[in-house]
XYZ file of C-alpha atoms in Angstrom:
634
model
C -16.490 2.893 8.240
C -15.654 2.248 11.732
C -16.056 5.462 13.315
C -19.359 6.226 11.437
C -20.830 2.895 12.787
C -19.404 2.838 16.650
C -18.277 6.014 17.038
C -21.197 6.634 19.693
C -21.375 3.381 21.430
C -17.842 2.514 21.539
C -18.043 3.819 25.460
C -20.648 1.236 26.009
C -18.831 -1.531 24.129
C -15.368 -1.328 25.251
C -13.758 -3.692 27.477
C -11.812 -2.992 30.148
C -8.091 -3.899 30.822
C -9.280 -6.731 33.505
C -11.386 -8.314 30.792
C -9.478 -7.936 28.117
C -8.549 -11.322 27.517
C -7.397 -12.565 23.886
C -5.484 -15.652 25.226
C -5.157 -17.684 28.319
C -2.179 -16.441 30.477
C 0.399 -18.912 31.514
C -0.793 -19.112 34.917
C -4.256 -20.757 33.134
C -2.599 -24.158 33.224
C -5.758 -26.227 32.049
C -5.991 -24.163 28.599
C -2.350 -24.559 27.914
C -2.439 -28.304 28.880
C -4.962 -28.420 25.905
C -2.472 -27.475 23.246
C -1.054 -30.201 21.373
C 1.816 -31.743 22.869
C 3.895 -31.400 19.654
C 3.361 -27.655 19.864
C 4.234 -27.323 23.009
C 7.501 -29.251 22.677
C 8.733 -27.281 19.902
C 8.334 -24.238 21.556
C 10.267 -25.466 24.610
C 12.964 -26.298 21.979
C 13.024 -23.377 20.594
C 13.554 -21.823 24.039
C 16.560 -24.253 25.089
C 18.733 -22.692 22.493
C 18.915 -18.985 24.096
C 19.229 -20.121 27.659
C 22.722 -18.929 27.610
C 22.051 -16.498 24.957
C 23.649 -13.183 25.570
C 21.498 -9.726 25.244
C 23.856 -6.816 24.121
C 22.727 -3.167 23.349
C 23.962 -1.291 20.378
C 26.948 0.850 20.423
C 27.456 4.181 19.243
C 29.770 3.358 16.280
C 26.710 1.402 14.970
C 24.788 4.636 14.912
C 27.805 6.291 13.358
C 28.183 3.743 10.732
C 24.657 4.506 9.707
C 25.158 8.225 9.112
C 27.643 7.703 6.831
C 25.363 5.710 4.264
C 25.984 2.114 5.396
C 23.177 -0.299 5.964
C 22.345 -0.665 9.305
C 22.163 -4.395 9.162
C 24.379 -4.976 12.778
C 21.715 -3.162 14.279
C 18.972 -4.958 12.813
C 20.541 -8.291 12.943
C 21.682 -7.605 16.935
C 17.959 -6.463 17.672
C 16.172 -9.414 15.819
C 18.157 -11.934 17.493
C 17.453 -10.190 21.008
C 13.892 -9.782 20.358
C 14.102 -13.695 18.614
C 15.463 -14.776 22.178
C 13.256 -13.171 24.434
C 9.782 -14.704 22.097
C 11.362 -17.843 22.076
C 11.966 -17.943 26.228
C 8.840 -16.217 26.592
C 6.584 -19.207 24.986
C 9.336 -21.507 26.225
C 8.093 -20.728 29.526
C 3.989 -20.267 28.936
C 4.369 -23.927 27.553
C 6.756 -25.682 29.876
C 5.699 -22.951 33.403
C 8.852 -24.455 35.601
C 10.465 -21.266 36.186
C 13.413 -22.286 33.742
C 13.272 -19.549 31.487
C 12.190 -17.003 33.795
C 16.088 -15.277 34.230
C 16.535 -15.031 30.294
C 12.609 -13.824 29.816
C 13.752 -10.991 32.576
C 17.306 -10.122 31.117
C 15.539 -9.749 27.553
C 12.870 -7.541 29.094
C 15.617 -5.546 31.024
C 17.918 -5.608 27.802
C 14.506 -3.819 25.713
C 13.808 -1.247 28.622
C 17.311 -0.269 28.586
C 17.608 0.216 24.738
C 18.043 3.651 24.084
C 15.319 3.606 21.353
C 12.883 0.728 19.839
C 13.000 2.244 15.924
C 15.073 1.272 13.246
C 17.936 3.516 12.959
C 16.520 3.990 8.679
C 13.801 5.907 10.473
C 15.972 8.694 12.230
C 14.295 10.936 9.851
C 10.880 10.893 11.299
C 12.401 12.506 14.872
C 11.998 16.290 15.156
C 15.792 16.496 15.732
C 16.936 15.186 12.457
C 19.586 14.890 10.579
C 21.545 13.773 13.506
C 23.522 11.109 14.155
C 22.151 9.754 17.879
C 18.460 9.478 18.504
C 17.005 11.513 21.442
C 15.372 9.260 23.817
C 12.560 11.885 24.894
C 11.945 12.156 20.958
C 9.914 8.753 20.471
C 9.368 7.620 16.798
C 6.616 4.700 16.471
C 7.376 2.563 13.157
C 7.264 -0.383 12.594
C 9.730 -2.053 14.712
C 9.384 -0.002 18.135
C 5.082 -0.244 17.900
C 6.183 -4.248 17.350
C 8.326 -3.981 20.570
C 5.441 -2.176 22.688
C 2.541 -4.525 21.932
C 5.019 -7.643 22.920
C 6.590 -6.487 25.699
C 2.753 -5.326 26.519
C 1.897 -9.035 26.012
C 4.684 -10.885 27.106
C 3.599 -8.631 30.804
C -0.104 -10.493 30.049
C 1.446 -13.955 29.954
C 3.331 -14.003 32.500
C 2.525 -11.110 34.612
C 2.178 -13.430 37.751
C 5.643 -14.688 37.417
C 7.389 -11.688 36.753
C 5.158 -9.766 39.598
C 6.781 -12.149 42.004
C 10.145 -11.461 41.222
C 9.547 -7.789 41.373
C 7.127 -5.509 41.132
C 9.339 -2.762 39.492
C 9.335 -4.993 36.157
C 5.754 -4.263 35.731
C 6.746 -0.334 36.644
C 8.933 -0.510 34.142
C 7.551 -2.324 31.489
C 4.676 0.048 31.233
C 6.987 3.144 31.571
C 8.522 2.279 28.767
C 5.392 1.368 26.396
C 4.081 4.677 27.407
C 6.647 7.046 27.028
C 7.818 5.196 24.057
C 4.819 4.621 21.951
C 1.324 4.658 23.714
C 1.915 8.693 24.640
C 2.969 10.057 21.174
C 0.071 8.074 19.636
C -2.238 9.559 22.028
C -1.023 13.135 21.451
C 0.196 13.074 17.995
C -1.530 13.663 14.351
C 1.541 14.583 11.912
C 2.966 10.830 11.884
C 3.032 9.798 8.290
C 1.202 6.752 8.391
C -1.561 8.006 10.854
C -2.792 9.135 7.015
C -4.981 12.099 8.815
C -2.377 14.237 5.867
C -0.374 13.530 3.205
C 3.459 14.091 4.411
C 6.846 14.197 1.989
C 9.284 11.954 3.285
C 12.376 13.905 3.364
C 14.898 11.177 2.446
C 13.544 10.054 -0.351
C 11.351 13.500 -1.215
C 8.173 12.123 -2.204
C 4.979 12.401 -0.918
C 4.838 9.056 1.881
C 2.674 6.450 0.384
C -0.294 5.126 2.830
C 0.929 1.686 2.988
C 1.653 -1.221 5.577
C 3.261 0.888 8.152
C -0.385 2.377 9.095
C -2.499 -1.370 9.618
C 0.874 -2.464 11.091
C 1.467 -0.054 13.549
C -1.891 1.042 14.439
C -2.483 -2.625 15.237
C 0.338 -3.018 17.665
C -0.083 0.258 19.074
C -3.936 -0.617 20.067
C -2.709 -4.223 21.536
C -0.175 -2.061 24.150
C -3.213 0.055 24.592
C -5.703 -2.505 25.538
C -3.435 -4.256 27.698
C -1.345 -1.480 29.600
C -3.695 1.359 29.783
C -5.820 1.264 33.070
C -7.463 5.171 32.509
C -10.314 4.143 30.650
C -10.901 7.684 29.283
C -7.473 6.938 27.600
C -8.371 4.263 26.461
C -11.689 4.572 25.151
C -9.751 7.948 23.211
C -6.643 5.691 21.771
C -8.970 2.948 20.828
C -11.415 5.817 18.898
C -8.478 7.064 16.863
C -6.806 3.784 16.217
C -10.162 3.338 14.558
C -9.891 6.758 13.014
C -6.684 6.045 11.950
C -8.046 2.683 10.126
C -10.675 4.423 8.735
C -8.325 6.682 6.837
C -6.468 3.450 5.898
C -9.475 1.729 4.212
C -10.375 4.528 2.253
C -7.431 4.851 0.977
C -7.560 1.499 -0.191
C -7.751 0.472 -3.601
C -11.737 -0.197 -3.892
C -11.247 -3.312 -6.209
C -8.960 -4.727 -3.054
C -5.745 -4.658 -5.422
C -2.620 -4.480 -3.061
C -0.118 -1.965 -5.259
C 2.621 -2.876 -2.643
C 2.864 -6.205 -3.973
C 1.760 -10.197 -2.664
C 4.901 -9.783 -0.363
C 3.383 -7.417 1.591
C -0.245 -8.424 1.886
C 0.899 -10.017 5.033
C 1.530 -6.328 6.515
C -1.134 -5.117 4.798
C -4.717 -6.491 4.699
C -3.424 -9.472 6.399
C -2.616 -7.055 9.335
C -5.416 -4.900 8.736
C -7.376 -8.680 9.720
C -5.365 -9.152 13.130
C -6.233 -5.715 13.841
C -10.068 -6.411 13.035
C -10.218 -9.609 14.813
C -8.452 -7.598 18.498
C -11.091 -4.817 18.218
C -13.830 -7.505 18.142
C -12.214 -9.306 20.893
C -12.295 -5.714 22.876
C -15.722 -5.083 22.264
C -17.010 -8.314 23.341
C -17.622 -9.064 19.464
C -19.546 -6.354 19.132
C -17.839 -4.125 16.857
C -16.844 -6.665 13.493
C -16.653 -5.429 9.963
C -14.837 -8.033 8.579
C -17.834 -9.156 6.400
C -17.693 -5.767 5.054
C -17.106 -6.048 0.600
C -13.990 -4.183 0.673
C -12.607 -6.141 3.264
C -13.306 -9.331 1.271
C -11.887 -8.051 -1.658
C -8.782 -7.248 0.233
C -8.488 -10.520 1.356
C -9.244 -12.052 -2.538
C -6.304 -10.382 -3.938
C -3.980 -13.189 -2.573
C -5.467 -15.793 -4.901
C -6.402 -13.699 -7.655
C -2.490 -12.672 -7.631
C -1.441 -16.731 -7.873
C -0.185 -17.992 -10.868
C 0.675 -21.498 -10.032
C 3.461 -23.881 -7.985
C 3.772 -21.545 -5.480
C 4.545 -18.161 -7.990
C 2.633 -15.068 -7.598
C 2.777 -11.808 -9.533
C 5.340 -9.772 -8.367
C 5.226 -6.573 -9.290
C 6.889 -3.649 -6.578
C 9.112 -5.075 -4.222
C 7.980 -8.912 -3.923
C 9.293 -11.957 -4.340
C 7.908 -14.388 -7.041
C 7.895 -17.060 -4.460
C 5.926 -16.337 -1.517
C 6.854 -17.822 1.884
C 2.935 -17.442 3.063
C 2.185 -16.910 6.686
C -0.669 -19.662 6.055
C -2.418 -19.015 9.490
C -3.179 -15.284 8.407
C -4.817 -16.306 4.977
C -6.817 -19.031 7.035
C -7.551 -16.229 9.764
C -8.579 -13.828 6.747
C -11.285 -16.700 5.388
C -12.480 -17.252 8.562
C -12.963 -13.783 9.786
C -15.014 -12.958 6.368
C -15.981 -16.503 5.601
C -14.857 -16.529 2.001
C -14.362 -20.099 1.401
C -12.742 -20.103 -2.251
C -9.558 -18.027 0.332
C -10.053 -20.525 2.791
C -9.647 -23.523 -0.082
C -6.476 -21.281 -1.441
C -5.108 -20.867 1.813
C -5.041 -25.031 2.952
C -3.644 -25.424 -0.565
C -0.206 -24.140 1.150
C -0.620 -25.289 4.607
C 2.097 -27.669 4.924
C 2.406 -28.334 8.524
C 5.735 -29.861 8.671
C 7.713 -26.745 6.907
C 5.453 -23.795 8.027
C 5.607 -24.503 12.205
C 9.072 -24.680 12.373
C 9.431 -21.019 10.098
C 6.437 -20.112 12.442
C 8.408 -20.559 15.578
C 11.254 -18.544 14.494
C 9.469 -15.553 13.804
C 8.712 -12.860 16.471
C 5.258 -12.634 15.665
C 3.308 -13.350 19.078
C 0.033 -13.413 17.030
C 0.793 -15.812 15.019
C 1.961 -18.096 16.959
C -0.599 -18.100 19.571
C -3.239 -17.789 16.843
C -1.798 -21.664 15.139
C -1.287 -22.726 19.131
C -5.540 -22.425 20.222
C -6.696 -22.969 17.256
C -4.598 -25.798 16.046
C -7.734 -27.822 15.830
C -10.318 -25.818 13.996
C -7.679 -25.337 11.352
C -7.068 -28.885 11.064
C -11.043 -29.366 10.777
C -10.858 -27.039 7.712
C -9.481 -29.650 6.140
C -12.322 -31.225 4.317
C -11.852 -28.208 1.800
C -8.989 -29.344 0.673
C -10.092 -32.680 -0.987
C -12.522 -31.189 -2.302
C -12.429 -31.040 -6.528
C -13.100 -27.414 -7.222
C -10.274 -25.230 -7.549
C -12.269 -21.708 -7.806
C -9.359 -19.623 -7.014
C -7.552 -20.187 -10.109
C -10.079 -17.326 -12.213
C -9.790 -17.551 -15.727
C -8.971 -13.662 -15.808
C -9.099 -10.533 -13.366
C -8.726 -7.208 -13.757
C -7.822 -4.247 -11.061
C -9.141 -1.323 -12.471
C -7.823 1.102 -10.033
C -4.557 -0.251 -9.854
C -4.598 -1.333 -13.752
C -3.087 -4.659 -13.354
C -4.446 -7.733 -15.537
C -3.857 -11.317 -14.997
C -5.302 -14.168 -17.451
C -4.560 -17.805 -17.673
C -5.315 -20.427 -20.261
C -7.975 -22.783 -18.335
C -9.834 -21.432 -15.765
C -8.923 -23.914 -11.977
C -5.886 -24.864 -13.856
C -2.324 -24.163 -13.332
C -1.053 -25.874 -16.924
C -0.887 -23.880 -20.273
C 0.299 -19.986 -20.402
C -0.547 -17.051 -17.495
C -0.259 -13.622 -18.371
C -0.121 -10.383 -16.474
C 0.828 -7.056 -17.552
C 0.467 -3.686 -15.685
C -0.292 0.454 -16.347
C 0.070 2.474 -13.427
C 2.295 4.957 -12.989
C 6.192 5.430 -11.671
C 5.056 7.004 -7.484
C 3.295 3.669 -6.652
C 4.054 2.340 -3.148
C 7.159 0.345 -3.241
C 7.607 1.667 -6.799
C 9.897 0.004 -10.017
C 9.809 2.272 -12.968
C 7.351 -0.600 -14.333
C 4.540 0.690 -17.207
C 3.826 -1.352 -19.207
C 5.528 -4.785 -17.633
C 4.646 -7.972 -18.409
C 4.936 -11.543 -16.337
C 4.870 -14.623 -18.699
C 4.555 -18.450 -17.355
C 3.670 -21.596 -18.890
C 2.760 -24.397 -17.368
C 3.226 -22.207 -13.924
C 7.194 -21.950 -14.980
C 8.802 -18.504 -15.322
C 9.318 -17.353 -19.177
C 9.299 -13.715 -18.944
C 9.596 -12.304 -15.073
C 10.040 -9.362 -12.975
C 13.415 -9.844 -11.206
C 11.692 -8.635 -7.953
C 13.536 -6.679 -5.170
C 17.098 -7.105 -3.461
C 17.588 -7.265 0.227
C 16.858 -3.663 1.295
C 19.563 -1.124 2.037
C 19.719 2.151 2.633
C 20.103 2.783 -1.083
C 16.517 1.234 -1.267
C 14.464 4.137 0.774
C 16.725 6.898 -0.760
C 17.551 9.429 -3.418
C 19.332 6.261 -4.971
C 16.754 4.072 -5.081
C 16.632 4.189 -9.161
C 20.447 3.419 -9.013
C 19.818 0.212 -8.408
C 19.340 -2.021 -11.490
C 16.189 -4.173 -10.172
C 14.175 -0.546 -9.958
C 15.326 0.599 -13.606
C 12.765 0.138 -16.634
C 15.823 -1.147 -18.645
C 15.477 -4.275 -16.492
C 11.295 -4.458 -16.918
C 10.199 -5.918 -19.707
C 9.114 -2.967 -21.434
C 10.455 -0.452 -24.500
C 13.428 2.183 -24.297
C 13.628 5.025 -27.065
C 17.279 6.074 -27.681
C 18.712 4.222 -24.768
C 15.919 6.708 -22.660
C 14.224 4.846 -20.347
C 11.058 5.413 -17.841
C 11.169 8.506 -15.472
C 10.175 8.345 -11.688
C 7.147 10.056 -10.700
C 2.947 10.341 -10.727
C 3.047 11.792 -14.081
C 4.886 9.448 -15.689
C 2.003 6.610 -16.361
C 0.026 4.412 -18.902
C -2.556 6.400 -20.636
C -5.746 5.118 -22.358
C -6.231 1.843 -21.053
C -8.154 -0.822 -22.094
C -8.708 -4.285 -20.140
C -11.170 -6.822 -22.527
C -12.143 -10.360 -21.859
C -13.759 -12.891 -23.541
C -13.989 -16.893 -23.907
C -10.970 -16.547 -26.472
C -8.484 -13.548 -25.581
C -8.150 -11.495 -22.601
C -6.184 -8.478 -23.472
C -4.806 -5.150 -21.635
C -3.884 -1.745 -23.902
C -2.339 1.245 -22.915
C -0.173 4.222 -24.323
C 2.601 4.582 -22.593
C 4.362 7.675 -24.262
C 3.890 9.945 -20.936
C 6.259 6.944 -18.684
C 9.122 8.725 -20.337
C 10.261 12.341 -20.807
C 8.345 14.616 -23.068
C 12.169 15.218 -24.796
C 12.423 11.799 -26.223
C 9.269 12.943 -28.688
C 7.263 9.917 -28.595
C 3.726 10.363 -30.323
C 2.444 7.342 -29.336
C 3.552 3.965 -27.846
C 0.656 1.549 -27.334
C 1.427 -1.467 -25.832
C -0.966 -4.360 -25.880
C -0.652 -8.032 -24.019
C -3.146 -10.778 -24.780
C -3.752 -14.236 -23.542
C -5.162 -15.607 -26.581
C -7.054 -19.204 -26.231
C -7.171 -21.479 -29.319
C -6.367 -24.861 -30.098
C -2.467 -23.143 -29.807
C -2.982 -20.661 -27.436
C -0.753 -17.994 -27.259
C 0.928 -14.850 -25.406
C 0.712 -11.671 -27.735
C 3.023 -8.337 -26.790
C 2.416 -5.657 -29.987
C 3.860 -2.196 -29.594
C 3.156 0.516 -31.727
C 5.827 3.257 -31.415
C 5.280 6.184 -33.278
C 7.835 9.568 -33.039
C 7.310 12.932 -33.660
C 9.826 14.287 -36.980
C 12.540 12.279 -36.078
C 14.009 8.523 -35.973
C 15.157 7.034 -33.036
C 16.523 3.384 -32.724
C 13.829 1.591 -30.185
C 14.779 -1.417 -27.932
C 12.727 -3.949 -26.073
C 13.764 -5.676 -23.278
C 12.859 -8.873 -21.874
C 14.051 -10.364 -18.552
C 14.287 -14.487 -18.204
C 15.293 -17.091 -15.488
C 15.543 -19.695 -18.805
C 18.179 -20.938 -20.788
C 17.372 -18.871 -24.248
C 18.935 -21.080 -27.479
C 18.704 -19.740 -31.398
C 15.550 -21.641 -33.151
C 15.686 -19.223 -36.751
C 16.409 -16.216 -37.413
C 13.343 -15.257 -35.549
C 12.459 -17.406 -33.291
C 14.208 -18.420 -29.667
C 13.730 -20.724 -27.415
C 12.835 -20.056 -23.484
C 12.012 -22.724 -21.130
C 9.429 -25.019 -22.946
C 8.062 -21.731 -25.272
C 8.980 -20.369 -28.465
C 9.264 -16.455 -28.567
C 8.562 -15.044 -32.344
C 9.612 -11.980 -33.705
C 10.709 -9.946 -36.942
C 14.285 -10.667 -37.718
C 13.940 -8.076 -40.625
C 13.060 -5.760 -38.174
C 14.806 -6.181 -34.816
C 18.616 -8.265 -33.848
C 18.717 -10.395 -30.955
C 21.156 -10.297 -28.295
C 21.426 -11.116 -24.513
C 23.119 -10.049 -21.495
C 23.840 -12.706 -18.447
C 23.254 -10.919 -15.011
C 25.211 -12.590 -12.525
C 22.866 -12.818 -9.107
C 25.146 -12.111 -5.773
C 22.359 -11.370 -3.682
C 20.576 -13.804 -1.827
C 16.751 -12.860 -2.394
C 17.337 -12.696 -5.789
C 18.932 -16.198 -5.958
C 16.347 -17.627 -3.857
C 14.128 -16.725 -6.617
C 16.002 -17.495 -9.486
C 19.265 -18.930 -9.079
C 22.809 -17.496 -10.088
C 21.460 -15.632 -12.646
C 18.847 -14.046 -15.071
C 19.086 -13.407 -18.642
C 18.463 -9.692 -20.211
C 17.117 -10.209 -23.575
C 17.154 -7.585 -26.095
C 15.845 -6.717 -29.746
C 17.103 -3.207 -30.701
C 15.763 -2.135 -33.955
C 18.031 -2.966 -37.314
C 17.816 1.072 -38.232
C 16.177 3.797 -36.599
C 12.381 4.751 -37.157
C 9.693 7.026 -37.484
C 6.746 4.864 -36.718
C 6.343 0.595 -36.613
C 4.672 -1.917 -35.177
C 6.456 -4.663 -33.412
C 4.726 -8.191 -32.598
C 6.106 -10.839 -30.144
C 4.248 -13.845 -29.881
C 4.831 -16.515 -27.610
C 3.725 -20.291 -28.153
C 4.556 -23.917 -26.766
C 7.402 -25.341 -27.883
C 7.415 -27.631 -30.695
């Protein structure tokens, strides 16, 4: 897309390092002025409380600690809060420009240089000398966190390269060393990274083929920010620019082409919304010249943040998302700008809430971001009118991702009341993957009835040969069937078969077999699943599975996961939240299991705990249907 269109001209289009200019520097006194005082206070706050904050490297126990199987979290936690401390000084001093936060801005800078590598420890695999224990410092890895580090260090020299020029000239020396030989150099010479997506490459801790995912808008982004602003050779450039937009390329067509984000709402942000930042920078290079952010896959991309929303700030969260979504606001309203969808634009105000996001804003590290809200403070404020307005048109009635086979329906189209349903297919190798076919998400009234418990802080169980030891990744706690206590297998092949998504003004419905999501041993014949949003004067949330077995019997379970309190109606009917949940008694027994929640994402999400329900069939069978229908309480 990009190369095919600017491939030739990009030579002719590209700015150079001297004009390159995204943001006024700190030395620009009369733009900064401009910014809202109230802006400009806060960051100075923020920057007050690491005056006296101390910058300490890692030591090599840390490193130790993580070869053994232990979560790196020291690490991550010691290099967040040093790379939290030198953002905060850094903005501290663009707003306030007194020369107060000039000695911490340099120690942080010194502190990063000196670090004897940028990546997260988790991604000592991706270094040609691994398994080891220490990194190699003349064996750069770019990922996620050391591309981050480049591109601010890169920009945090752009700010306040006047200031820091005066103090020495060697800080400049060495903050472009270090970009280079860190980051700008291997992505210059290299083409076997993983998420450069030029191949397919099997991640050898987890041994399966590496997804194309965030990592590749996310890094290619931050590694084209260092380039533009710390590259002077302007042969270099014009190459690293060309293959960042290579590199893009390979991204978008990877892409879902319905604009479905398989990694989940949670990572949208990373994903499309970084693919958007990344846009918006290349434009800015090019003198605006280079834009295809009012491309139709783009849009899509950008649409599946609203068509994901169920209500009261819940989204869908299949993969490894939460159900509630702390939204980045600034990117959604950056998104709707950029390809001037206005339905995203009206989704994206519905959640701007000035008074909580700014102060989460601030403590992010997310340079972007925070300049983006800072200079354009005022045009987003004049979006305003589009939230008073009476049309709610990003609450569809129904939507369907065919590529991605992932339904969601609600009861009244621009309204969050009555029942939402979604239910996916798939298959058991998607990015961020739960052994999931076949699960369902049930609300009512845009309150959780039937959920997906969502992901746990990550550890290095998470991106391992373990990661289906841990409960939250298990079919057994999806909503979905289990034959003979045999649940779902990991893997492509194990997926939903035959589906079917239909619509109409009374039922939305998705079908699908789902016999090959488990081992060909367990001699299923068949095991359609179908969910349906059905619309009446009592509308209703149908589940019917038909399980059929080849020559044998086999007792069949079906589990159901709930954030409710769950209380005996009649034999066959329970209560959960403010629904009734109907099924045969003469077929199925009820019973539940309380899982006690220790870790804080879930509990963030749901509380202390969820509730595993079960009905596990009275005898074995051959072949049965089994209905659950959900309704509003009496």
């Amino acid at each position: 897309m990009l190369v095919d269109k600017y491939k030739e001209t990009l030579h002719s289009l590209l700015l150079s390092k001297e004009c390159f200019t995204p943001y006024p520097a700190a030395n620009q006194r009369d733009k900064w002025e401009k910014i809202p005082k109230k802006i400009k206070d806060a960051l100075i706050s923020r920057g007050e409380q690491f005056l006296n904050y101390d910058f300490l490297n890692t030591s090599a126990s840390k490193y130790i600690d993580f070869s053994k199987g232990n979560t790196p979290q020291h690490y991550i936690v010691r290099a967040n809060e040093n790379f939290q401390a030198l953002s905060s000084c850094v903005f501290a001093e663009c707003s306030e420009y007194k020369g107060r936060f000039i000695d911490q801005v340099v120690n942080g800078i010194f502190q990063l240089c000196e670090e004897t590598i940028w990546y997260n420890p988790a991604c000592l695999y991706m270094s040609s000398s691994w398994p080891c224990i220490f990194p190699d410092k003349d064996d750069p890895v770019i990922d996620l966190s050391s591309s981050n580090k480049a591109s601010s260090l890169a920009y945090f020299l752009y700010l306040l390269g006047s200031q820091l020029d005066s103090i020495d000239i060697n800080l400049r020396k060495m903050i472009v060393r270090e970009v280079k030989k860190r980051v700008l150099t291997p992505f210059y010479e290299r083409t076997d990274i993983w998420w450069m997506a030029y191949t397919r490459k099997i991640n050898p801790v987890m041994n399966i083929l590496h997804p194309i995912n965030n990592w590749t808008p996310h890094c290619t982004y931050h590694s084209l920010l260092a380039i533009l602003f710390i590259e002077e050779d302007y042969k270099k450039r014009q190459a690293g620019v060309l293959k960042s937009m290579e590199i893009i390329d390979n991204y978008i067509n990877y892409y879902s082409d319905d604009g479905c984000c398989d990694e989940g709402n949670g990572y949208w942000f990373m994903a499309p919304g970084t693919l958007m930042d990344y846009l918006e920078i290349l434009s800015i290079a090019t003198n605006g010249q280079i834009d295809i952010s009012k491309e139709d896959k783009i849009n899509k991309m950008g649409e599946f943040m609203y068509k994901a929303y169920i209500g009261n700030g819940n989204f869908i969260n299949f993969a490894d998302s939460n159900m509630k979504n702390v939204c980045l606001n600034n990117k959604i309203v950056k998104y709707a700008r950029q390809t001037e969808n206005e339905t995203l634009l009206r989704f994206a105000l519905k959640f701007y809430n000035e008074s909580s996001f700014f102060p989460q804003l601030i403590k992010g590290t997310s340079i972007d971001n925070i300049l983006y809200y800072a200079f354009h403070h005022e045009l987003i404020k004049n979006n305003f009118y589009l939230q008073d307005t009476t049309l709610i048109d990003y609450l569809p009635i129904a939507n369907y991702y065919e590529n991605c086979q992932v339904m969601t329906a609600r009861e009244t189209k621009g309204s969050e009341r009555g029942f939402f349903l979604s239910c996916k297919g798939g298959h058991n190798d998607e990015s961020h993957n739960h052994n999931d076919v076949g699960n369902v998400i049930v609300f009512f009234d845009a309150k959780p009835i039937l959920v997906d418990a969502g992901v746990e802080i990550y550890s290095h169980k998470t991106f391992s040969l373990e990661r289906y030891s841990l409960w939250t990744m298990q079919s057994k706690y999806h909503n979905v069937p289990s034959i003979d206590n045999q649940h779902q297998e990991v893997g492509h092949f194990y997926k939903a078969t035959d589906v079917y998504y239909s619509h109409n003004d009374l039922k939305t419905s998705l079908s699908m077999n789902l016999k090959k999501a488990y081992s060909e041993n367990i001699g299923i014949s068949n095991l359609i699943r179908t969910a349906s949003l059905i619309r009446d004067k009592e509308s209703s949330v149908s589940i019917v599975d038909n399980v059929s077995l080849y020559h044998k019997k086999a007792e069949v379970e079906f589990s159901f996961l709930t954030p409710c309190s769950i209380k005996i109606v009649s034999p066959n009917t329970l209560c959960i939240g403010e629904t009734h949940l109907i099924y045969d008694s003469t077929l199925l027994k009820f019973s539940s299991e309380i899982i006690t929640l220790t870790d804080e994402r879930l509990i963030s999400n749901w509380g202390n705990h969820l509730t595993r329900i079960s009905f596990l069939t009275i005898s074995p069978i051959a072949s049965s249907e089994f209905v659950f229908e959900i309704i509003k309480a009496k």
